[in-house]
Tab-separated table of C-alpha atoms in Angstrom:
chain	number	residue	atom	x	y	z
A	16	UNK	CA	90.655	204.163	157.623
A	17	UNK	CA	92.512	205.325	155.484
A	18	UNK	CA	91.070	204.299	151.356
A	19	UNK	CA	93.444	203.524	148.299
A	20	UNK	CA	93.529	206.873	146.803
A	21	UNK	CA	94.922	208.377	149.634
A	22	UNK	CA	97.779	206.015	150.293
A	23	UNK	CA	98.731	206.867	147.047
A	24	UNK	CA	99.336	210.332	147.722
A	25	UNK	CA	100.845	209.487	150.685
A	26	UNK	CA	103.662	207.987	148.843
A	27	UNK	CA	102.868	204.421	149.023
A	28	UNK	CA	102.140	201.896	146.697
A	29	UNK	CA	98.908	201.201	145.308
A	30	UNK	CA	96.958	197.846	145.909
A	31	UNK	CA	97.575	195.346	143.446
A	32	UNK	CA	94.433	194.739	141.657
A	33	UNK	CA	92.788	191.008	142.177
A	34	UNK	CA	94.027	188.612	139.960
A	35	UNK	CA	90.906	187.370	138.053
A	36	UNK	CA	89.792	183.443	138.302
A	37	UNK	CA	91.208	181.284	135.736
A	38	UNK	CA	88.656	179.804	133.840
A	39	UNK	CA	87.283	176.060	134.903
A	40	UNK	CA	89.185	174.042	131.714
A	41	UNK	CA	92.222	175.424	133.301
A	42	UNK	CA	92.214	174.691	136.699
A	43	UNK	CA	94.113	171.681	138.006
A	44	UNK	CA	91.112	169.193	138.979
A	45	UNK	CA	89.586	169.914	135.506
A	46	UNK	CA	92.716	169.603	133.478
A	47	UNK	CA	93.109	166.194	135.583
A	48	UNK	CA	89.783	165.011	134.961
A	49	UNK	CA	89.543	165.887	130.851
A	50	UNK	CA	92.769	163.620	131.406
A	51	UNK	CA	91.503	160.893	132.387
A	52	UNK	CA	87.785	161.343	130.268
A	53	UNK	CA	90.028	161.369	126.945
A	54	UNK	CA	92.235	158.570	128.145
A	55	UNK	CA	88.826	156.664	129.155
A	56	UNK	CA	87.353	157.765	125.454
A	57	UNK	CA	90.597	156.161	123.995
A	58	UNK	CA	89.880	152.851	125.621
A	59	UNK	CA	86.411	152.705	124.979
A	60	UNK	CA	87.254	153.038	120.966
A	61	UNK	CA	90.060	150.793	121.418
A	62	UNK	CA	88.647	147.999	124.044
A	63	UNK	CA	84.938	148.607	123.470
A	64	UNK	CA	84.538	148.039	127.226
A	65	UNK	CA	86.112	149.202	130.820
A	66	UNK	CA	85.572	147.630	133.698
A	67	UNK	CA	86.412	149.006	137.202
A	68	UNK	CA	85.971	145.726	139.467
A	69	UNK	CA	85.775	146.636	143.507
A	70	UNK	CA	85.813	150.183	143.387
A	71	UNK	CA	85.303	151.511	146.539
A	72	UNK	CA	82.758	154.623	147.038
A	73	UNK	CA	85.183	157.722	146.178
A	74	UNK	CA	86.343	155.886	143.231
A	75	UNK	CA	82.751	155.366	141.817
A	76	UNK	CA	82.034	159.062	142.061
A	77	UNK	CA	85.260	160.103	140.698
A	78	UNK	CA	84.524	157.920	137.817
A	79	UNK	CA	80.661	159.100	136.974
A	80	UNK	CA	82.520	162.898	137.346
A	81	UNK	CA	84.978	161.354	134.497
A	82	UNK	CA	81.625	160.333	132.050
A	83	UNK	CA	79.759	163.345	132.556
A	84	UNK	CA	83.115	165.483	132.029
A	85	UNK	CA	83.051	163.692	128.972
A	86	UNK	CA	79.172	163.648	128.018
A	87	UNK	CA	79.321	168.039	129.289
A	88	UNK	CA	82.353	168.232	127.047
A	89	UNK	CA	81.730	166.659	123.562
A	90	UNK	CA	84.588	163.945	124.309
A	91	UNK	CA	81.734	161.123	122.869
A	92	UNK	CA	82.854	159.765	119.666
A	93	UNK	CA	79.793	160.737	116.862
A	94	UNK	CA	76.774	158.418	116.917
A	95	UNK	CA	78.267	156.904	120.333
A	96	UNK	CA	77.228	157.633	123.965
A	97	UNK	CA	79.141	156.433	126.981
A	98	UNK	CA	76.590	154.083	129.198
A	99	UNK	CA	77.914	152.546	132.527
A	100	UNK	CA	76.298	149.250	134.078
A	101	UNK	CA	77.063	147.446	137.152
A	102	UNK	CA	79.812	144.742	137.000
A	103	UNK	CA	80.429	141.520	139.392
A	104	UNK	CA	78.622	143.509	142.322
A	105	UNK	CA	79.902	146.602	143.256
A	106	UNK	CA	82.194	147.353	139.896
A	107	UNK	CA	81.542	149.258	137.026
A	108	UNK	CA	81.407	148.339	133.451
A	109	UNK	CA	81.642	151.643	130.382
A	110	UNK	CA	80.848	150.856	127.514
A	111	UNK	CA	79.979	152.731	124.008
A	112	UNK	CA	76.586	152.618	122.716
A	113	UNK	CA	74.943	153.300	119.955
A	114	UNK	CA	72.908	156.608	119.420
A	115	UNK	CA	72.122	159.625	121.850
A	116	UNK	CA	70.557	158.883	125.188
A	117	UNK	CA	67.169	158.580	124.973
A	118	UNK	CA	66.973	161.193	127.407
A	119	UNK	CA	68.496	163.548	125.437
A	120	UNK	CA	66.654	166.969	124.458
A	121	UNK	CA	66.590	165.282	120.849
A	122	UNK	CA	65.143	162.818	121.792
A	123	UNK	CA	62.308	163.919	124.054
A	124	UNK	CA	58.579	163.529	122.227
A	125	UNK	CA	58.060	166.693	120.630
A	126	UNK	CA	55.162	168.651	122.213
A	127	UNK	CA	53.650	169.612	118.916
A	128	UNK	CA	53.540	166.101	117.556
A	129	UNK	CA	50.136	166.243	116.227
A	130	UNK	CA	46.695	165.896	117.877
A	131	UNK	CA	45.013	161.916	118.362
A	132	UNK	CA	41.142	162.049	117.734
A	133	UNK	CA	39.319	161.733	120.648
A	134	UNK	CA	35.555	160.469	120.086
A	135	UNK	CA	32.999	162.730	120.776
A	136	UNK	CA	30.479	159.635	121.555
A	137	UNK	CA	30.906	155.883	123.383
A	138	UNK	CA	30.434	153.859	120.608
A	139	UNK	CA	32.800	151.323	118.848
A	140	UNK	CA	34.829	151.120	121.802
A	141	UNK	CA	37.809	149.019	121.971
A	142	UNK	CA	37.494	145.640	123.771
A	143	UNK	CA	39.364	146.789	126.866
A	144	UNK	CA	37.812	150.369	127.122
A	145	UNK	CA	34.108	148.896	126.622
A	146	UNK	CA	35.410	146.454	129.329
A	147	UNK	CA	36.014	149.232	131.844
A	148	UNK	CA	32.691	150.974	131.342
A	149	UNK	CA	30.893	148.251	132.419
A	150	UNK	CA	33.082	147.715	135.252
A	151	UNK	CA	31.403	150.107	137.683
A	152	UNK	CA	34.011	149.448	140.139
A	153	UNK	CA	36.563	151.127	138.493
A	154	UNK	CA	36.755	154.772	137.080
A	155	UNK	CA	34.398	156.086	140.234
A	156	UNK	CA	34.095	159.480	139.620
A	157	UNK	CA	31.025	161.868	138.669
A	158	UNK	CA	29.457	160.835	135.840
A	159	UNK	CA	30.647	163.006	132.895
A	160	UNK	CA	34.199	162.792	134.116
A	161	UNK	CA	34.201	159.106	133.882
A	162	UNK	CA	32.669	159.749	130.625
A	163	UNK	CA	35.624	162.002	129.640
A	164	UNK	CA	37.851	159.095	131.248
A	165	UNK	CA	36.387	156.632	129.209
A	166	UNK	CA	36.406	158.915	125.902
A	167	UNK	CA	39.892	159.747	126.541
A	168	UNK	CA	41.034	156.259	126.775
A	169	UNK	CA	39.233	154.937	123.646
A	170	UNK	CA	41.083	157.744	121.421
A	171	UNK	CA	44.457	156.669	123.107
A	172	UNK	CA	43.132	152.764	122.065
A	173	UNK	CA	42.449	153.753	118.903
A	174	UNK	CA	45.307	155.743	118.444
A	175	UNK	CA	47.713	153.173	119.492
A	176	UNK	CA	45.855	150.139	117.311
A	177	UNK	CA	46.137	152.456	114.613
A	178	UNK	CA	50.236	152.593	114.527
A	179	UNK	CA	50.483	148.885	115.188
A	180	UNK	CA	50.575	148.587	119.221
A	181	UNK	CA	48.212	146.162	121.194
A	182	UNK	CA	45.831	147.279	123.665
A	183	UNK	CA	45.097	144.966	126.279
A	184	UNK	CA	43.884	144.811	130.081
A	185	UNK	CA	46.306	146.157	132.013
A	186	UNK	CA	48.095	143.485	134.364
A	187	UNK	CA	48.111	146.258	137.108
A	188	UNK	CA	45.379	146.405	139.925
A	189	UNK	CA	43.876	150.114	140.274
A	190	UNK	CA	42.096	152.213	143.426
A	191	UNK	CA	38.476	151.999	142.397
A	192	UNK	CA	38.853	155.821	141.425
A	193	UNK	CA	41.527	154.453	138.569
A	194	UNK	CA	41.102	152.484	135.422
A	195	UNK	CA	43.648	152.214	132.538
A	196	UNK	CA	45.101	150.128	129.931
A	197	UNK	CA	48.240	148.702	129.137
A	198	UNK	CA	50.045	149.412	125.408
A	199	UNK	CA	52.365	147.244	123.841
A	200	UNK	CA	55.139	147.979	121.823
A	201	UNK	CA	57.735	145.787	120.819
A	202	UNK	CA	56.879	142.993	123.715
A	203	UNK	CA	57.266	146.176	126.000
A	204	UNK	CA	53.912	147.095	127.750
A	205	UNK	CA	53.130	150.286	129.245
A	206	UNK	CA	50.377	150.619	131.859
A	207	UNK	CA	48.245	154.308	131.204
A	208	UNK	CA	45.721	155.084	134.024
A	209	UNK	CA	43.510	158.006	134.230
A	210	UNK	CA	41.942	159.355	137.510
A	211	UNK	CA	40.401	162.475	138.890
A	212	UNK	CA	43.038	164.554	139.712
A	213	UNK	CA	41.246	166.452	143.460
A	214	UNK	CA	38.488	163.751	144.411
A	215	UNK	CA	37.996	165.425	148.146
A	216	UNK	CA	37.971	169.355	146.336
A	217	UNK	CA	34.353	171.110	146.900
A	218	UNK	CA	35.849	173.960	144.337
A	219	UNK	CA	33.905	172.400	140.822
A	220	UNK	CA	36.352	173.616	138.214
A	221	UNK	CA	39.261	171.857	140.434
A	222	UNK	CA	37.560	168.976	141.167
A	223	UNK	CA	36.782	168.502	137.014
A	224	UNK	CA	40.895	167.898	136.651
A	225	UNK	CA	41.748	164.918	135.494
A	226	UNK	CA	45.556	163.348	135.574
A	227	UNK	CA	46.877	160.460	133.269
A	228	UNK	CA	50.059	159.078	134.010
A	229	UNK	CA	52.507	156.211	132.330
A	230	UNK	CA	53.711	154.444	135.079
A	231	UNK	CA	57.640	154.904	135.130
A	232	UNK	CA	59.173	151.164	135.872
A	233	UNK	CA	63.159	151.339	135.034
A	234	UNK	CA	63.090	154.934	133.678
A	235	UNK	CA	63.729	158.458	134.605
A	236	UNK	CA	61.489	160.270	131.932
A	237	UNK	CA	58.539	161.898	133.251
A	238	UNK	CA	54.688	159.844	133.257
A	239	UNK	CA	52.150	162.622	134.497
A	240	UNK	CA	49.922	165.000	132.293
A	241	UNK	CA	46.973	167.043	134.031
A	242	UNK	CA	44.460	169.091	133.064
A	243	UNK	CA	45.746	172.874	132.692
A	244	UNK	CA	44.535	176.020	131.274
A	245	UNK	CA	47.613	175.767	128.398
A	246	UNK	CA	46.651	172.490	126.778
A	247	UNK	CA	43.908	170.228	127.701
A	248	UNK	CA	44.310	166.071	128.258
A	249	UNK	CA	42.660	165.577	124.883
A	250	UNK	CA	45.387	167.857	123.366
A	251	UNK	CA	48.033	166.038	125.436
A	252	UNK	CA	46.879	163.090	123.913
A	253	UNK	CA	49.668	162.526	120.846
A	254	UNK	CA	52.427	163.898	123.500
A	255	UNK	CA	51.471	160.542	125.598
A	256	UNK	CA	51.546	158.196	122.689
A	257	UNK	CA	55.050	160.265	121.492
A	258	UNK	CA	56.591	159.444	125.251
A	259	UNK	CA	55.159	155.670	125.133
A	260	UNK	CA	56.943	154.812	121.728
A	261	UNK	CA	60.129	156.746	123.524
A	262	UNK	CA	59.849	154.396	126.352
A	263	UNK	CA	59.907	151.743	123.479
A	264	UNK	CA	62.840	152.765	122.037
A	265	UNK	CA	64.579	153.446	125.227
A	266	UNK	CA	63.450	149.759	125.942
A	267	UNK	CA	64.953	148.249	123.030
A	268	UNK	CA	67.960	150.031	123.491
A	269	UNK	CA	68.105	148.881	126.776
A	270	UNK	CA	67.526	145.418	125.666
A	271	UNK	CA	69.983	145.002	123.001
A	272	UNK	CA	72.477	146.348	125.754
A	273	UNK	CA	71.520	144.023	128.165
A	274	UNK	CA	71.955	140.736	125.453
A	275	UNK	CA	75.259	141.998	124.552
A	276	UNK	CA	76.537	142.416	127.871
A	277	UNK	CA	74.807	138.815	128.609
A	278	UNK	CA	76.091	137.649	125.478
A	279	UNK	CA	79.788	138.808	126.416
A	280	UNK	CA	79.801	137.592	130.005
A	281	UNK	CA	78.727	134.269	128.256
A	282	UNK	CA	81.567	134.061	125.981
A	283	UNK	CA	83.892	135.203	129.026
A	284	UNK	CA	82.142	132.326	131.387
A	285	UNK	CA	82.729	129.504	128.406
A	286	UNK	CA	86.346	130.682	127.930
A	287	UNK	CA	87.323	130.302	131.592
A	288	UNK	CA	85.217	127.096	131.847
A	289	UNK	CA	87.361	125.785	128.790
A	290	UNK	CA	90.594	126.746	131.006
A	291	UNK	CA	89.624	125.387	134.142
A	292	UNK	CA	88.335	122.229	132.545
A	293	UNK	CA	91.458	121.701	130.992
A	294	UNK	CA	93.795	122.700	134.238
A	295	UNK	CA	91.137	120.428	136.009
A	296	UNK	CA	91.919	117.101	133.435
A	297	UNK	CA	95.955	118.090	133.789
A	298	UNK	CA	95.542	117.927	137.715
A	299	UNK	CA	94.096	114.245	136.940
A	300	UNK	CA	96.951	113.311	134.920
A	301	UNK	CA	99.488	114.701	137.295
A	302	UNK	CA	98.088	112.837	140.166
A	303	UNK	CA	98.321	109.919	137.914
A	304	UNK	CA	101.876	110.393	137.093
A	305	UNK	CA	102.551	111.147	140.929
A	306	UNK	CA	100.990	108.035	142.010
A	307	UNK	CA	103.238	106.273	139.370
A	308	UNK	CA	106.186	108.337	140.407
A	309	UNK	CA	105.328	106.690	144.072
A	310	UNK	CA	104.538	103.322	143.011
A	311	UNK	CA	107.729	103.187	140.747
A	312	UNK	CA	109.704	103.908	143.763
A	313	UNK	CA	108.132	101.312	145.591
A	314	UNK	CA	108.716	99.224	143.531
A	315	UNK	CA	112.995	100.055	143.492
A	316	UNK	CA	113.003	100.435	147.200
A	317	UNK	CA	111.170	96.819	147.559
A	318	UNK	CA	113.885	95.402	144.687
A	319	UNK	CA	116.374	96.402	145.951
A	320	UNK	CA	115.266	94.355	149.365
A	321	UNK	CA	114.576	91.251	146.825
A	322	UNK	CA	117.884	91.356	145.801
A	323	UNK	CA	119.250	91.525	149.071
A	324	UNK	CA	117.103	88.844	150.757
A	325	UNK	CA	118.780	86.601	147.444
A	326	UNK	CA	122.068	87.169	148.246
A	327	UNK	CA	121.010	86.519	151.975
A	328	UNK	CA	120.080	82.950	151.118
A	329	UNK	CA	122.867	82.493	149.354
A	330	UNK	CA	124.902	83.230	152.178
A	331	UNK	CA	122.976	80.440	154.501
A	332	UNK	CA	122.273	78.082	151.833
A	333	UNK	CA	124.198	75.251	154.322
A	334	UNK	CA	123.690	77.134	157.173
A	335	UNK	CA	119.902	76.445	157.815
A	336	UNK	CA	117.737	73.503	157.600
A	337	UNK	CA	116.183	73.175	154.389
A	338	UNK	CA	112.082	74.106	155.745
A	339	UNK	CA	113.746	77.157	156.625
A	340	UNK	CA	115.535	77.937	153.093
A	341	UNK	CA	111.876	76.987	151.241
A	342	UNK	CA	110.108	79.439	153.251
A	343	UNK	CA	112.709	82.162	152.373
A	344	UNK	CA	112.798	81.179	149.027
A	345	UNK	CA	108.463	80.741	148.972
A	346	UNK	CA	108.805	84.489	150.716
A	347	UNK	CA	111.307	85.619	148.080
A	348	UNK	CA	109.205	84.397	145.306
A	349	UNK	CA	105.821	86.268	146.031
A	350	UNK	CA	107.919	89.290	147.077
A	351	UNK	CA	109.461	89.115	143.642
A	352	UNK	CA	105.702	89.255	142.195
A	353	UNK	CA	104.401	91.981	144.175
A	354	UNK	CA	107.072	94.398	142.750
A	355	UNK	CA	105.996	93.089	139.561
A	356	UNK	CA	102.846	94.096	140.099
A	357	UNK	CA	102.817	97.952	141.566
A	358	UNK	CA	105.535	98.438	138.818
A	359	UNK	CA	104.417	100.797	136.805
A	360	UNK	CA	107.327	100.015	134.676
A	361	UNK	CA	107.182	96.604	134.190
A	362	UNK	CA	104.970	97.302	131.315
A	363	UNK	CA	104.756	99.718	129.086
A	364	UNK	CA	102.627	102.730	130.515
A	365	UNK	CA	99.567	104.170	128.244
A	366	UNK	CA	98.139	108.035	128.379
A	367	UNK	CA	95.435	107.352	131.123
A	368	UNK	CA	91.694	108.062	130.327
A	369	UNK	CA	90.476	111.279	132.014
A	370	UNK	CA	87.059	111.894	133.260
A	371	UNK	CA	84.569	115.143	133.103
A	372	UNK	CA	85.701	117.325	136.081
A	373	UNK	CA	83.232	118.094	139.064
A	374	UNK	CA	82.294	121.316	139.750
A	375	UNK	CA	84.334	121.382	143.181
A	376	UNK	CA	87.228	120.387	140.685
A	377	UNK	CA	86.778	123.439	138.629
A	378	UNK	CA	86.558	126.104	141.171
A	379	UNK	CA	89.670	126.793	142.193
A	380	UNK	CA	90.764	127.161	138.393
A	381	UNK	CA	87.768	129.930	137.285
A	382	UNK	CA	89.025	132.561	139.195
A	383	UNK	CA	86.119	133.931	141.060
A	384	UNK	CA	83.664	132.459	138.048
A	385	UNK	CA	80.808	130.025	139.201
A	386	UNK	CA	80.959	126.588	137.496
A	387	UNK	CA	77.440	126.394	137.638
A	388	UNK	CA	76.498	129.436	135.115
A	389	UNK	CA	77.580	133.218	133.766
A	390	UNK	CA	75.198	134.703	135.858
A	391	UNK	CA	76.483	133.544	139.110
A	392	UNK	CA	80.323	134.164	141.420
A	393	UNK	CA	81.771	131.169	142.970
């Protein structure tokens, strides 16, 4: 083989270097997607909401690649974050909310956020926490650790009664090795249950672990603190209550989102409800007019035969005996009134009176809506 610098020599021409990688930004796919995440920014500020109705799979990942362009990139307007819920089934609905995810790194309980007293003694315990120690089904452990358990729990109690929360039975059932209590914040309660962390371990300073965890529900933020040689529970203590009033705010967040949305698909519901009831009344009164429309032309058609039948017995006036002219004539005569009366012309026609439409009415006017409520299709 024969290497660069000697084909050089040789008289031919040198390798041209590699051409080094353009950088990401400037690549096609992620000039295409910062595209489309500033022209999806735009909306948002302009619209305040985007919905994607029956996307199909590759459309929904191409659009969460869009938001987290746009979260990675700094596209978010100031004091906004881009949230995404799900929309009439398998759609999509962006919207801007307010604040930076609670997930984010400034947002995270700070680990140094001050240490909760933990009693030294079991005495003065709250309601709930004297409630477990009697409970000798619950908490089964050796001795001092379900005195540490139950020591542990009355300075997160305390702790939590002392910045406002409630502390209350928790609503959970345990494994007799568990006990906890729930904390409530807001009207959002958060279940905290402490257990030994290696039951079956023979090794004594492993088996001595303890574990508390905040049970997770609808978020992604971690729940689980142990016993480690870094920073014991009782140090952990204020880091737990820090990540419980996060869930809290997370919660509300969450909450306010969820009324607005419900709030929203309310207003859109009524509004569609309003046009449907009115295209629902204007199909009554254009049946009505149709069934005039009919009746009117009945009523010419039949007339006209009136007329004719007249002249008719005008015609055989001597030509027939005279039972058979009365009968004509008697035939004529009620004829004559029957036009009268499915004419709706021989009076003078009033605006009909409309009733409330039926759901089954309104259905075919709402446009995939359900007559019956916002939070259900037809």
């Amino acid at each position: 083989m024969i290497d660069d610098d000697s084909a050089v020599a040789g008289g031919g021409e040198p390798a041209e270097p590699a051409k080094p990688r353009s950088p990401y930004s400037e690549r096609p796919v992620a000039r295409a997607r910062r595209a489309k995440a500033q022209e999806l920014i735009e909306r948002l500020v302009a619209e305040g909401r985007v919905r994607i109705a029956d996307p199909d799979d590759d459309e929904v990942t191409e659009w969460r690649r869009v938001v987290n362009y746009a979260k990675r990139h700094g596209l978010e307007p100031a004091g906004k974050r881009i949230e995404k819920v799900p929309y009439g089934g398998p759609g999509l609905e962006l919207f801007l909310a307010e604040g930076p995810h609670p997930n984010a790194r400034s947002q995270r309980p700070k680990a140094a956020g001050g240490l909760v007293p933990v009693p030294a003694r079991l005495g003065h315990l709250h309601p709930v926490v004297a409630a477990l120690r009697n409970d000798e089904s619950r908490l089964v452990m050796p001795s001092a650790l379900r005195r540490r358990s139950l020591l542990l729990l009355q300075g997160l109690a305390a702790e939590a009664v002392r910045r406002g929360y409630e502390v209350r039975k928790a609503r959970s059932s345990f494994f007799p090795r568990e006990g906890g209590v729930d904390v409530a914040v807001d009207g959002f309660a958060y279940i905290v249950t402490i257990r030994q962390e290696f039951p079956e371990s023979t090794d004594p300073e492993r088996s001595a672990h303890l574990v508390v965890e905040l049970a997770h529900g609808l978020t992604g933020r971690p729940g689980r603190w142990r016993d480690r040689k870094s920073r014991t529970l009782e140090e952990a203590l204020g880091v737990i209550v820090g990540e419980i009033e996060a869930r809290a705010v997370e919660d509300a967040r969450r909450r306010r989102d969820e009324q607005q949305a419900r709030a929203e698909r309310e207003l859109r519901w009524q509004a569609a409800m309003d046009v449907a009831k009115e295209q629902a009344v204007r199909e009554q009164l254009a049946q009505v007019l149709r069934d005039e429309a009919g009746y009117w032309q009945e009523a010419a058609a039949l007339s006209a035969y009136c007329m004719a039948l007249e002249r008719r017995i005008g015609e055989l006036g001597g030509a027939v005996d005279d039972s058979a002219l009365d009968s004509a004539r008697r035939w004529s005569e009620w004829a004559r009134g029957y036009v009268r009366s499915i004419d709706p012309l021989s009076g003078l026609p009033e605006m009909p009176h409309t009733r409330e439409p039926t759901p089954e009415e309104l259905k075919p006017h709402l446009r995939g809506w359900s007559p019956y409520g916002p939070e259900r299709r037809g």
